[in-house]
Short mmCIF file of N, CA and C in Angstrom, two decimals:
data_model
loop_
_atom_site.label_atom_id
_atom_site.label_comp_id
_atom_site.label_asym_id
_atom_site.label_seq_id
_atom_site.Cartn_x
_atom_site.Cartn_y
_atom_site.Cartn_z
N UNK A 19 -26.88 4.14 -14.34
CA UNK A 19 -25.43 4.09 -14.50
C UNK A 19 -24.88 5.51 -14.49
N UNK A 20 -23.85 5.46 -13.71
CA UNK A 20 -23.04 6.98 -13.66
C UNK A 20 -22.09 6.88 -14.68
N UNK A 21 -22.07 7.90 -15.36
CA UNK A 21 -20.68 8.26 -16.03
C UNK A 21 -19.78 9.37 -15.31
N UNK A 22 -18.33 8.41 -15.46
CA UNK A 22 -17.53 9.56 -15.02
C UNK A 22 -16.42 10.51 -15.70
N UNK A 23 -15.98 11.11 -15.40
CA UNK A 23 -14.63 11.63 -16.69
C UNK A 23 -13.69 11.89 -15.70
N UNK A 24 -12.63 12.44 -16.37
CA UNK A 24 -11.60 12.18 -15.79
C UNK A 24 -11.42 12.80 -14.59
N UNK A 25 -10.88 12.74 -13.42
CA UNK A 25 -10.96 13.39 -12.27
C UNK A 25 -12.36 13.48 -11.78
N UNK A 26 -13.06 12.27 -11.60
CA UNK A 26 -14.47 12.93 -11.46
C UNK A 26 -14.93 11.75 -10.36
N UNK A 27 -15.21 12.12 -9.31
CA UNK A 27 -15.95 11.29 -8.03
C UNK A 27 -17.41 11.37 -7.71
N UNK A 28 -17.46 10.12 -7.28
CA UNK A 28 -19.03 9.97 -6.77
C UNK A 28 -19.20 10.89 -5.06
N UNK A 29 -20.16 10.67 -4.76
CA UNK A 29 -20.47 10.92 -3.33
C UNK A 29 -20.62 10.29 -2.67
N UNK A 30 -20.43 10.33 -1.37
CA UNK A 30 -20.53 9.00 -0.01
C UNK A 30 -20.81 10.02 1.16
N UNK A 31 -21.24 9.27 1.91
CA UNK A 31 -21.24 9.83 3.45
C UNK A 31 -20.80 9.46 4.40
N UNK A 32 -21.14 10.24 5.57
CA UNK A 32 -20.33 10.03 6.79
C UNK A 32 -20.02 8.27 7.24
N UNK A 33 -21.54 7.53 6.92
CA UNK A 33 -21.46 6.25 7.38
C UNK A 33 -20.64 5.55 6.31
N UNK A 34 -19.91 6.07 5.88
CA UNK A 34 -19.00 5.11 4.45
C UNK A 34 -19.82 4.43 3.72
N UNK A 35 -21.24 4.93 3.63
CA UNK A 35 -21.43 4.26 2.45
C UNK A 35 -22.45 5.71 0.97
N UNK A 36 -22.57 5.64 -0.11
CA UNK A 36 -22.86 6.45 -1.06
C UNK A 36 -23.57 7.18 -0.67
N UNK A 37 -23.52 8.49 -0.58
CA UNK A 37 -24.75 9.36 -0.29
C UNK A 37 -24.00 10.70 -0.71
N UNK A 38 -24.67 11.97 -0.31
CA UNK A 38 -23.88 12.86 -0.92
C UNK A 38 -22.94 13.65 0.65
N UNK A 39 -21.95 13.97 -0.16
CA UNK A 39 -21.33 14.51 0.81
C UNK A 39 -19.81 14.20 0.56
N UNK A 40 -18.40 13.11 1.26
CA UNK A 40 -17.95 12.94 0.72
C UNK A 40 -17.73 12.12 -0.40
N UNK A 41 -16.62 12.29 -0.98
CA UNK A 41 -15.83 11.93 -2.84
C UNK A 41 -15.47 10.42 -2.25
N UNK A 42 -16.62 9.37 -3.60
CA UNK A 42 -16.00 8.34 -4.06
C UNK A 42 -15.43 8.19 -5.19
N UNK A 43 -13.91 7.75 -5.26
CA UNK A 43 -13.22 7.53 -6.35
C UNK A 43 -13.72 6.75 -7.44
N UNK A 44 -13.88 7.70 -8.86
CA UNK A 44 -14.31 7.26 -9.83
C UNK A 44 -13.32 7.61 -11.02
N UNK A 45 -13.04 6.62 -12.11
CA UNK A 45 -12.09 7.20 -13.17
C UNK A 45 -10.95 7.31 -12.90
N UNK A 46 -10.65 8.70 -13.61
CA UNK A 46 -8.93 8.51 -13.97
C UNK A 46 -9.04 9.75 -12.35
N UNK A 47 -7.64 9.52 -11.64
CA UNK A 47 -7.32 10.37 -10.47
C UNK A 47 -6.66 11.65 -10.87
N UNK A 48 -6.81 12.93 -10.18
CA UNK A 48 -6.59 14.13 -10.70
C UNK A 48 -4.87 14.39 -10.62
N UNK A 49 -4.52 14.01 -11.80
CA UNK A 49 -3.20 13.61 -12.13
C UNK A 49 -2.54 15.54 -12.57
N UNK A 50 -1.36 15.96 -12.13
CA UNK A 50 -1.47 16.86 -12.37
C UNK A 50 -0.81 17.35 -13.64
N UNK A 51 -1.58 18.60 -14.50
CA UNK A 51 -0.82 18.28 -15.86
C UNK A 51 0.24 18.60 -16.01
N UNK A 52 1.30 18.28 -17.06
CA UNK A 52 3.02 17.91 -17.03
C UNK A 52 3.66 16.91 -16.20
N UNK A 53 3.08 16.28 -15.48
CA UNK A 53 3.79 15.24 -14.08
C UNK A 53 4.41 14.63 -15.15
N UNK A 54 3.69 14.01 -16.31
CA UNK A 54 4.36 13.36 -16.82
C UNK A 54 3.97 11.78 -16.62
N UNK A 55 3.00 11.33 -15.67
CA UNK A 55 2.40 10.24 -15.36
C UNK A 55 1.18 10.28 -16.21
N UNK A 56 0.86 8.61 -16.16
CA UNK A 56 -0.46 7.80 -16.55
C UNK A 56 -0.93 6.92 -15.46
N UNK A 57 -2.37 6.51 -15.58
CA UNK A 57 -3.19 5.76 -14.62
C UNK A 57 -3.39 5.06 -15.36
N UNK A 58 -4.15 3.82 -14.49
CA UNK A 58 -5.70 3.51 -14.88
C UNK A 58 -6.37 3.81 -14.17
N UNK A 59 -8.25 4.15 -14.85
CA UNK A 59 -9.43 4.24 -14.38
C UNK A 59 -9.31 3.46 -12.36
N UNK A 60 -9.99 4.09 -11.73
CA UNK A 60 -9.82 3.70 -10.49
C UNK A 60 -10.79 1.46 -10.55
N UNK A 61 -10.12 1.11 -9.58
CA UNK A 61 -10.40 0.22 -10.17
C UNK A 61 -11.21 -0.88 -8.58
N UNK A 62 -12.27 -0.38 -8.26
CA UNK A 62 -13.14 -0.70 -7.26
C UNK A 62 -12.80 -1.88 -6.63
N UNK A 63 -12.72 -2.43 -5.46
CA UNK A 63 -12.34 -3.61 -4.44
C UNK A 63 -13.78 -3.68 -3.84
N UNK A 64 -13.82 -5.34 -3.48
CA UNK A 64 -14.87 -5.79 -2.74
C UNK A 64 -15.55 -4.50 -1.80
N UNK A 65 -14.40 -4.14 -1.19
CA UNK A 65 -14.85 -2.88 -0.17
C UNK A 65 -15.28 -1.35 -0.51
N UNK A 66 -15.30 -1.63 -1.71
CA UNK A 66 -15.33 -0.28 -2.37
C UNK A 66 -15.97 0.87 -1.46
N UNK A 67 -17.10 0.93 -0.78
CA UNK A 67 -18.12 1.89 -0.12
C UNK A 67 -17.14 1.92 1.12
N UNK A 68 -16.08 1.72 1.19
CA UNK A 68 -15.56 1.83 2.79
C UNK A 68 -14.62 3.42 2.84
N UNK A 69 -15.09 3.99 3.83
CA UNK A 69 -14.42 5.45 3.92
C UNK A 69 -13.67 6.08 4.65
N UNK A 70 -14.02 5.16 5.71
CA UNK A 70 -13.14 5.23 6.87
C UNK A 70 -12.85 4.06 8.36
N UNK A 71 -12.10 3.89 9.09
CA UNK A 71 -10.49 4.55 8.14
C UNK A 71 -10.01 3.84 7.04
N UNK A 72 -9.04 4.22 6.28
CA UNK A 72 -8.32 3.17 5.51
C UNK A 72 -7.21 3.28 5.55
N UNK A 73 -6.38 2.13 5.22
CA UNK A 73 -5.12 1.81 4.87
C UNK A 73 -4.57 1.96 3.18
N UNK A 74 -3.86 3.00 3.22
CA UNK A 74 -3.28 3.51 2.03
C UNK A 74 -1.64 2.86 2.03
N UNK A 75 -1.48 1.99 0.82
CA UNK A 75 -0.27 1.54 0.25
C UNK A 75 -0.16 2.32 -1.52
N UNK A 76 1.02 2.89 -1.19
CA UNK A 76 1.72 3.31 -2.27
C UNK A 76 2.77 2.30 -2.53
N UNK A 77 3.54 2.11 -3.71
CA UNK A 77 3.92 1.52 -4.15
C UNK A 77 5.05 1.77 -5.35
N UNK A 78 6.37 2.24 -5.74
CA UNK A 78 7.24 2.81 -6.11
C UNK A 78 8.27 1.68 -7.33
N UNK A 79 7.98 1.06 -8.28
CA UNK A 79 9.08 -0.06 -9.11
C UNK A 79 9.82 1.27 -10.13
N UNK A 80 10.84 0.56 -9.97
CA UNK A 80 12.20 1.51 -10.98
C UNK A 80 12.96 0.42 -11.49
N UNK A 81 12.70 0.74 -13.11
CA UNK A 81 13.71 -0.64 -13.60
C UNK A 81 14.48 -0.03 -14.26
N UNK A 82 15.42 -0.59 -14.73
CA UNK A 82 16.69 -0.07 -15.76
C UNK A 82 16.42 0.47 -16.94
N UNK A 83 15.12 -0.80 -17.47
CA UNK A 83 15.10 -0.68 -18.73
C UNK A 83 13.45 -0.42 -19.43
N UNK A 84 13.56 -0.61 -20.25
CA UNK A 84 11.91 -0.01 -20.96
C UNK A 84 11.39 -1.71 -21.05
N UNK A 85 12.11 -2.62 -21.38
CA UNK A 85 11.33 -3.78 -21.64
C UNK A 85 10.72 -4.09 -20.07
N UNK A 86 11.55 -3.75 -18.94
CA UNK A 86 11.53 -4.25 -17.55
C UNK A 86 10.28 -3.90 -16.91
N UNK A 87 10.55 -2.41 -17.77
CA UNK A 87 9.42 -1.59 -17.12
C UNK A 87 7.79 -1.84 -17.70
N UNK A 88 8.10 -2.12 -19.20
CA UNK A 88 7.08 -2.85 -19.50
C UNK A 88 6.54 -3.69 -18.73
N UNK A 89 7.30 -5.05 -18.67
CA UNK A 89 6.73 -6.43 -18.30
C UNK A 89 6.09 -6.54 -16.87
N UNK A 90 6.82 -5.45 -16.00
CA UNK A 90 6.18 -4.81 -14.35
C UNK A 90 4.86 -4.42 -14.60
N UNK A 91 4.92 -3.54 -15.83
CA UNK A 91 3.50 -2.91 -15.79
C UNK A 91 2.39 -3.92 -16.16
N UNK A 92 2.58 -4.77 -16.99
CA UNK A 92 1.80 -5.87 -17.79
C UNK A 92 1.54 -6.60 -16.21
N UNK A 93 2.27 -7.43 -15.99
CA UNK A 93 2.16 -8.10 -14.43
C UNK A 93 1.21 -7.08 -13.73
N UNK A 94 1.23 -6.11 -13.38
CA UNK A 94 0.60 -5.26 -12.42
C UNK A 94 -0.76 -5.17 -13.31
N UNK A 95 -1.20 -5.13 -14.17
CA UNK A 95 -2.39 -5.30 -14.80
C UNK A 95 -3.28 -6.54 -14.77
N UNK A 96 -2.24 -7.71 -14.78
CA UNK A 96 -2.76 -8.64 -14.60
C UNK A 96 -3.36 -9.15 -13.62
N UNK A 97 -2.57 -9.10 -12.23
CA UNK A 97 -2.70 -8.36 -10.72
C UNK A 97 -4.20 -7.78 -10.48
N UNK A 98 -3.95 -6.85 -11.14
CA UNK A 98 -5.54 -6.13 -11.16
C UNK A 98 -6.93 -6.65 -11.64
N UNK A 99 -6.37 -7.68 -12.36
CA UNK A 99 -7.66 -8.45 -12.59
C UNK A 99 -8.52 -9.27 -12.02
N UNK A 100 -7.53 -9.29 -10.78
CA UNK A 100 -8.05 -10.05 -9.52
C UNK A 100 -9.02 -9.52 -8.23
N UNK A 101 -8.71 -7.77 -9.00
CA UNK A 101 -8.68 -6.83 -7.52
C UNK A 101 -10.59 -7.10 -7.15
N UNK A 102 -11.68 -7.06 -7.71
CA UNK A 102 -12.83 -7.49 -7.77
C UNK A 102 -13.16 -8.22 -6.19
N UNK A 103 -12.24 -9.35 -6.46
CA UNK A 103 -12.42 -10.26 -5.23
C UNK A 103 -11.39 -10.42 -4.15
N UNK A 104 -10.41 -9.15 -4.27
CA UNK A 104 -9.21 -9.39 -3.25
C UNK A 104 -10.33 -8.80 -1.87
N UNK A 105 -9.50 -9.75 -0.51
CA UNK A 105 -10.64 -9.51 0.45
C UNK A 105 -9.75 -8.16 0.87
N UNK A 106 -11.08 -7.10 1.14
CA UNK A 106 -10.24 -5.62 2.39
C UNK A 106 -9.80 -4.83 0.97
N UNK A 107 -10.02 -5.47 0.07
CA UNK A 107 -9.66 -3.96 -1.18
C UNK A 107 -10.55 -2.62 -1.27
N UNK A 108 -10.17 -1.95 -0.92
CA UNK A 108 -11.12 -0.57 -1.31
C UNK A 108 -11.03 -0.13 -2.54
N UNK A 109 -9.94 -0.12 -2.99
CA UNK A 109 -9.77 0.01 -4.67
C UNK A 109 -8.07 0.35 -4.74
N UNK A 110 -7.78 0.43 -6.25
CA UNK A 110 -6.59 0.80 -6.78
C UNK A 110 -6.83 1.20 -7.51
N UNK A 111 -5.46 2.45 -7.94
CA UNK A 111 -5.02 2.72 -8.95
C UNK A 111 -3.61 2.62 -9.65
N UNK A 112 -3.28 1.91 -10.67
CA UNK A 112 -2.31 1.60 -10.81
C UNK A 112 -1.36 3.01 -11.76
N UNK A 113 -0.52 3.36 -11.40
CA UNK A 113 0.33 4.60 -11.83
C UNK A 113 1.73 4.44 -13.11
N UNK A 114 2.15 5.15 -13.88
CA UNK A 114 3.24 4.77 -14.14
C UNK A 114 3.99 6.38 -14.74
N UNK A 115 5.03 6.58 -14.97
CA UNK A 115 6.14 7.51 -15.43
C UNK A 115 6.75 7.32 -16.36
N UNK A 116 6.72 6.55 -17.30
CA UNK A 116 7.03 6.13 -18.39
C UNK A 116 8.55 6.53 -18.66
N UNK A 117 9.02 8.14 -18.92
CA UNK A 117 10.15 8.69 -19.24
C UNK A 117 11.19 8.24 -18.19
N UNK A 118 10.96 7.45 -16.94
CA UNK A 118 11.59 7.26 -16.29
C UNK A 118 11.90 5.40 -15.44
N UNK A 119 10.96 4.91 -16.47
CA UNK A 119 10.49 3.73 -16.19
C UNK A 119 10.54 3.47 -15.25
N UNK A 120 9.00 3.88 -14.69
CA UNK A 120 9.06 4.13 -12.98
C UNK A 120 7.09 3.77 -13.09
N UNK A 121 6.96 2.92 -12.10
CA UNK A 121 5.38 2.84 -12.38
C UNK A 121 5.42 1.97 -10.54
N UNK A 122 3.86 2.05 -10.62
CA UNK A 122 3.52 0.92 -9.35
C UNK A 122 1.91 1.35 -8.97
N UNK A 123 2.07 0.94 -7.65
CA UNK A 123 0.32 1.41 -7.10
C UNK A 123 -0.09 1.89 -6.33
N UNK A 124 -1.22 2.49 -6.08
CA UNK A 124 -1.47 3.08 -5.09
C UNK A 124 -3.50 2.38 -4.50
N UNK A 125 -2.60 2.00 -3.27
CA UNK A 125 -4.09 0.49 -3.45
C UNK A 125 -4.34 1.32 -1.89
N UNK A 126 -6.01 1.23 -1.68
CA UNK A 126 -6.76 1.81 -0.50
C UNK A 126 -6.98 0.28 -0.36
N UNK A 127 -6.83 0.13 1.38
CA UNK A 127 -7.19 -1.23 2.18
C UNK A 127 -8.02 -0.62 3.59
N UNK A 128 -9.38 -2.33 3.60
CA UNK A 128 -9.65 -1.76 4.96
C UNK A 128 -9.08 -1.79 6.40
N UNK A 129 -7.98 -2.60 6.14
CA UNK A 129 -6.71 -2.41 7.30
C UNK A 129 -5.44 -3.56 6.92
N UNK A 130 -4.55 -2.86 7.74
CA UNK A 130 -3.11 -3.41 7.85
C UNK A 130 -3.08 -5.23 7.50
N UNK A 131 -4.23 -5.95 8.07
CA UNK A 131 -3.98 -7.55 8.03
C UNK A 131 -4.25 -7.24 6.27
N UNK A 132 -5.35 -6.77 5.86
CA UNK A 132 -6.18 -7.26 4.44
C UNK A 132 -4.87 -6.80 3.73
N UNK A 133 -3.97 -5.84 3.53
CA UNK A 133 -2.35 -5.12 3.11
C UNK A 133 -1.57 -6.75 3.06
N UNK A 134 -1.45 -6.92 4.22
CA UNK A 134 0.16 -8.16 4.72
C UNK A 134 -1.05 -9.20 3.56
N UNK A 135 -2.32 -9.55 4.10
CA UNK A 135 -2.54 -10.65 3.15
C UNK A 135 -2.04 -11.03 1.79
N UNK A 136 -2.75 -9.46 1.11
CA UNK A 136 -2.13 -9.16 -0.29
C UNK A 136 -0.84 -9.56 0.02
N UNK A 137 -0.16 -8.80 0.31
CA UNK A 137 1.37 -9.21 0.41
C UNK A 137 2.47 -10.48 -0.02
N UNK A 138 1.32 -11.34 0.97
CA UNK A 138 1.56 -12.45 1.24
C UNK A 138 0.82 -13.86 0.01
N UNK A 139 -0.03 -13.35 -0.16
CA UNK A 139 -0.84 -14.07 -1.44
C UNK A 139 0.60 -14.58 -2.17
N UNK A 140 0.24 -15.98 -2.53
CA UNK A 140 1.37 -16.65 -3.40
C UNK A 140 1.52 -15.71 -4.92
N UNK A 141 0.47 -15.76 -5.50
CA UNK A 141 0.94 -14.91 -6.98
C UNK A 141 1.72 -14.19 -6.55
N UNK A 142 1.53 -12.68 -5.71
CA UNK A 142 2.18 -11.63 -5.88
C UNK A 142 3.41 -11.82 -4.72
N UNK A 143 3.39 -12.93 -3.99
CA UNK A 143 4.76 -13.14 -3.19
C UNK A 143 6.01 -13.66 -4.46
N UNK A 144 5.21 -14.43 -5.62
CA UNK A 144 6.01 -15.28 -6.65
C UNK A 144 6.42 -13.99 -7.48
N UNK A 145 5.80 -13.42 -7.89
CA UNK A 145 6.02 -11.92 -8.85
C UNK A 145 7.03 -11.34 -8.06
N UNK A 146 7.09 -10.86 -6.78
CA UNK A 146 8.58 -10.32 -5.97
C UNK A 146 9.48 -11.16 -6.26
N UNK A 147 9.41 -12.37 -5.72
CA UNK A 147 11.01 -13.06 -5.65
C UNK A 147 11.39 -13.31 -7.23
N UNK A 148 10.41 -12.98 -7.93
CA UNK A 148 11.13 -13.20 -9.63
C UNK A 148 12.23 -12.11 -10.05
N UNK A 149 11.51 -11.13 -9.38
CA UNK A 149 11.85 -9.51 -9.77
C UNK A 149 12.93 -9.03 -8.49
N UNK A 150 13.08 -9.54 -7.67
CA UNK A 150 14.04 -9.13 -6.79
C UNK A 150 15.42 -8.96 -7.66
N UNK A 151 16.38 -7.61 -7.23
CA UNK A 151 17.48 -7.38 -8.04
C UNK A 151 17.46 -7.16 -9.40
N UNK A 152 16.54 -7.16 -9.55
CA UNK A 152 16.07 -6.64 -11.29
C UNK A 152 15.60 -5.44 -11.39
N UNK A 153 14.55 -4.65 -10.21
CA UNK A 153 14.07 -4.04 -10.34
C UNK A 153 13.98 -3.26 -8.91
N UNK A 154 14.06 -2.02 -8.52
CA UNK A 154 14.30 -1.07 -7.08
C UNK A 154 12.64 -0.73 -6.62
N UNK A 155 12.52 -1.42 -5.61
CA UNK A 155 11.33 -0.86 -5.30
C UNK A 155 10.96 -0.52 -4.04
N UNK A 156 10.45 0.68 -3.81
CA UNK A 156 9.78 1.83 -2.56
C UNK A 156 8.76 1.89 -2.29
N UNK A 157 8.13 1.05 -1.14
CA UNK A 157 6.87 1.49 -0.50
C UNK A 157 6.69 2.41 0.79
N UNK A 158 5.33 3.26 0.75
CA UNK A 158 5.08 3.94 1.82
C UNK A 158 3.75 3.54 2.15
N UNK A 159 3.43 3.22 3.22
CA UNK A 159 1.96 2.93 4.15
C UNK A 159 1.89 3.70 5.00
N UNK A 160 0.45 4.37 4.93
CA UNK A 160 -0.33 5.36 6.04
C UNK A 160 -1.37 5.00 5.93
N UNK A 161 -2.07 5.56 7.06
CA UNK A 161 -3.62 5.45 7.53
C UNK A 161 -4.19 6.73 7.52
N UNK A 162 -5.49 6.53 6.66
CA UNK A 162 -5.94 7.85 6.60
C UNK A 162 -7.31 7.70 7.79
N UNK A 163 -7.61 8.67 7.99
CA UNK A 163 -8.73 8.60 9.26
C UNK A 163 -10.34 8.54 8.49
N UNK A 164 -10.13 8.89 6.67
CA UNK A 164 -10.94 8.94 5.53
C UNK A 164 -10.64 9.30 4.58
N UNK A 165 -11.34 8.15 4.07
CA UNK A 165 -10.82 8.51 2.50
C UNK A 165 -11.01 9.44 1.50
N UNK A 166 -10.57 10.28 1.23
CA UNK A 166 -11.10 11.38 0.27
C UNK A 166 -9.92 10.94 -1.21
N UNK A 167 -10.48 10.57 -2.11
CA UNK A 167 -9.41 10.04 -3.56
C UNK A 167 -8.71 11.25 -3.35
N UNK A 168 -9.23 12.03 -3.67
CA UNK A 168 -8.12 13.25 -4.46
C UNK A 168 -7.36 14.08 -3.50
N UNK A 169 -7.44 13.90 -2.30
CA UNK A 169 -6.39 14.06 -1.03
C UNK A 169 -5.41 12.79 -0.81
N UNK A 170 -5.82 11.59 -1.13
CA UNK A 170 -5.07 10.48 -0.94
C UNK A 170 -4.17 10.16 -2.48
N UNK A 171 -4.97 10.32 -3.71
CA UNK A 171 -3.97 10.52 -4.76
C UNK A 171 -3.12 11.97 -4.63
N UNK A 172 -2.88 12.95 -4.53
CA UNK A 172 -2.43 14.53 -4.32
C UNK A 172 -0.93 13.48 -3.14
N UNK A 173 -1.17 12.83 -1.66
CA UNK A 173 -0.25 12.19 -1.12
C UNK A 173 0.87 11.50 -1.84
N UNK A 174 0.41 10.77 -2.96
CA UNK A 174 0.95 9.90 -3.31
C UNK A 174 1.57 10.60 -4.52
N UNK A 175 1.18 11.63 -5.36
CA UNK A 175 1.82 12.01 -6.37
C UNK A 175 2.79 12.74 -6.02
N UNK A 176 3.06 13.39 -5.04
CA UNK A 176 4.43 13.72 -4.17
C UNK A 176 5.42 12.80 -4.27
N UNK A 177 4.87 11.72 -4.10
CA UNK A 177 6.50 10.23 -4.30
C UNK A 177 6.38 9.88 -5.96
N UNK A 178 5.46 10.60 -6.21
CA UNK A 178 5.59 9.74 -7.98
C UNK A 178 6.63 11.07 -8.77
N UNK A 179 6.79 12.64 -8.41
CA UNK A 179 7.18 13.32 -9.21
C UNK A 179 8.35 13.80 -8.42
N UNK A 180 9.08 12.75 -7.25
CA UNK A 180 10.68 12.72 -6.70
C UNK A 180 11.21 11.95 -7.87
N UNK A 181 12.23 12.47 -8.68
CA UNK A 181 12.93 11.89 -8.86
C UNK A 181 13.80 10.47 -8.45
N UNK A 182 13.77 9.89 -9.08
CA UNK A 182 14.38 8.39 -8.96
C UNK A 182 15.51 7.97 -9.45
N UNK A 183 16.62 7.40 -8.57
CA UNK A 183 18.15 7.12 -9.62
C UNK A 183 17.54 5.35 -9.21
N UNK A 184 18.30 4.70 -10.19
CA UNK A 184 18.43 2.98 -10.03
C UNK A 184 19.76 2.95 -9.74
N UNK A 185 19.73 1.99 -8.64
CA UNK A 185 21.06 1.84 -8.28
C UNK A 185 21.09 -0.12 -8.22
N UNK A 186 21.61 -0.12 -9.45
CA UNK A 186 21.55 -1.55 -10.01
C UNK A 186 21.54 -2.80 -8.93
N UNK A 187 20.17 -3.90 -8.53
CA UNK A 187 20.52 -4.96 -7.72
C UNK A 187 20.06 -4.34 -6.53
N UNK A 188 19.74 -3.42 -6.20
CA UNK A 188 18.90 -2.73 -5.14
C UNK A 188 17.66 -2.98 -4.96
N UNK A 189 16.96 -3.27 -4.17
CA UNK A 189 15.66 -3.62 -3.68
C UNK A 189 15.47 -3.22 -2.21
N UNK A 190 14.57 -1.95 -2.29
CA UNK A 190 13.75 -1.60 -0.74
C UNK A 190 12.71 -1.51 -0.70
N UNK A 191 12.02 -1.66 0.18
CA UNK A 191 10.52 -1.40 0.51
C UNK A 191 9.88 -2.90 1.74
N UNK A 192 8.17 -2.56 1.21
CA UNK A 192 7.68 -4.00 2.79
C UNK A 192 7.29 -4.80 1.65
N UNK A 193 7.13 -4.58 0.24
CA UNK A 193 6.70 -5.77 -0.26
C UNK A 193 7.40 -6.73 -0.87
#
């Protein structure tokens, strides 16, 4: 058994699967200090050993309020309890901003269909249309040519430490 600490990756290789060479995401992601954000521990998908390419979804919720922002985050945990057996998951990490009640995810896929599936999955299609107009939410999707965590979290913490206004009853993004 490996132990990891915080910011701390395994090794993989060229053929996407463990060996030494490149960083498999392990633990908490190298969050930078003052952002002002929290994680969770990275949180492994069926596909976990997959390195390249992948499909990177970020994921952006802004609610009004602290209870809102709560109950998003609780849901999104719960969500995650599934991630084990979601098909095409490479892993997640789920993010949040607390001072700004601003949280969401940042989920590695092994392509665009295994993304729309999630998407599309009844739970988390039912979790949107609950939350539509309640809560503002921003996604961005790219393809990385490989996965390196801490180049693909470093991407994504760029949209987590923009500032965010709520503009009440607003809802954007693909999910």
């Amino acid at each position: 058994m490996t132990t990891t600490q915080r910011g701390d990756v395994l090794a993989s290789g060229d053929d996407g699967r463990p060996s030494s060479g490149e960083a498999k995401a392990a633990g908490q992601p190298p969050i930078t200090p003052g952002a002002g954000l929290i994680s969770t521990d990275w949180l492994p998908g069926p596909s976990d050993s997959t390195r390249f390419p992948v499909v990177v979804s970020f994921t952006d919720f802004h609610s009004e309020s602290e209870q809102d922002w709560q109950q998003v985050a609780e849901l999104g945990l719960r969500l995650a309890q599934s991630w084990p057996i979601m098909h095409g998951a490479v892993g997640l990490w789920l993010w949040g901003k607390p001072a700004e009640c601003r949280g969401g995810s940042l989920s590695v896929w092994d392509s665009r269909s295994d993304l729309r599936r999630f998407i599309r999955w009844p739970v988390h299609a039912e979790i949107v249309k609950n939350w539509r107009g309640r809560v503002r939410v921003e996604s961005v999707t790219w393809t990385d040519e490989r996965f390196v965590p801490t180049v693909t979290w470093g991407r994504a913490e760029e949209h987590m430490r923009m500032p965010r206004h709520m503009s009440a009853g607003r809802q954007s993004g693909d999910d």
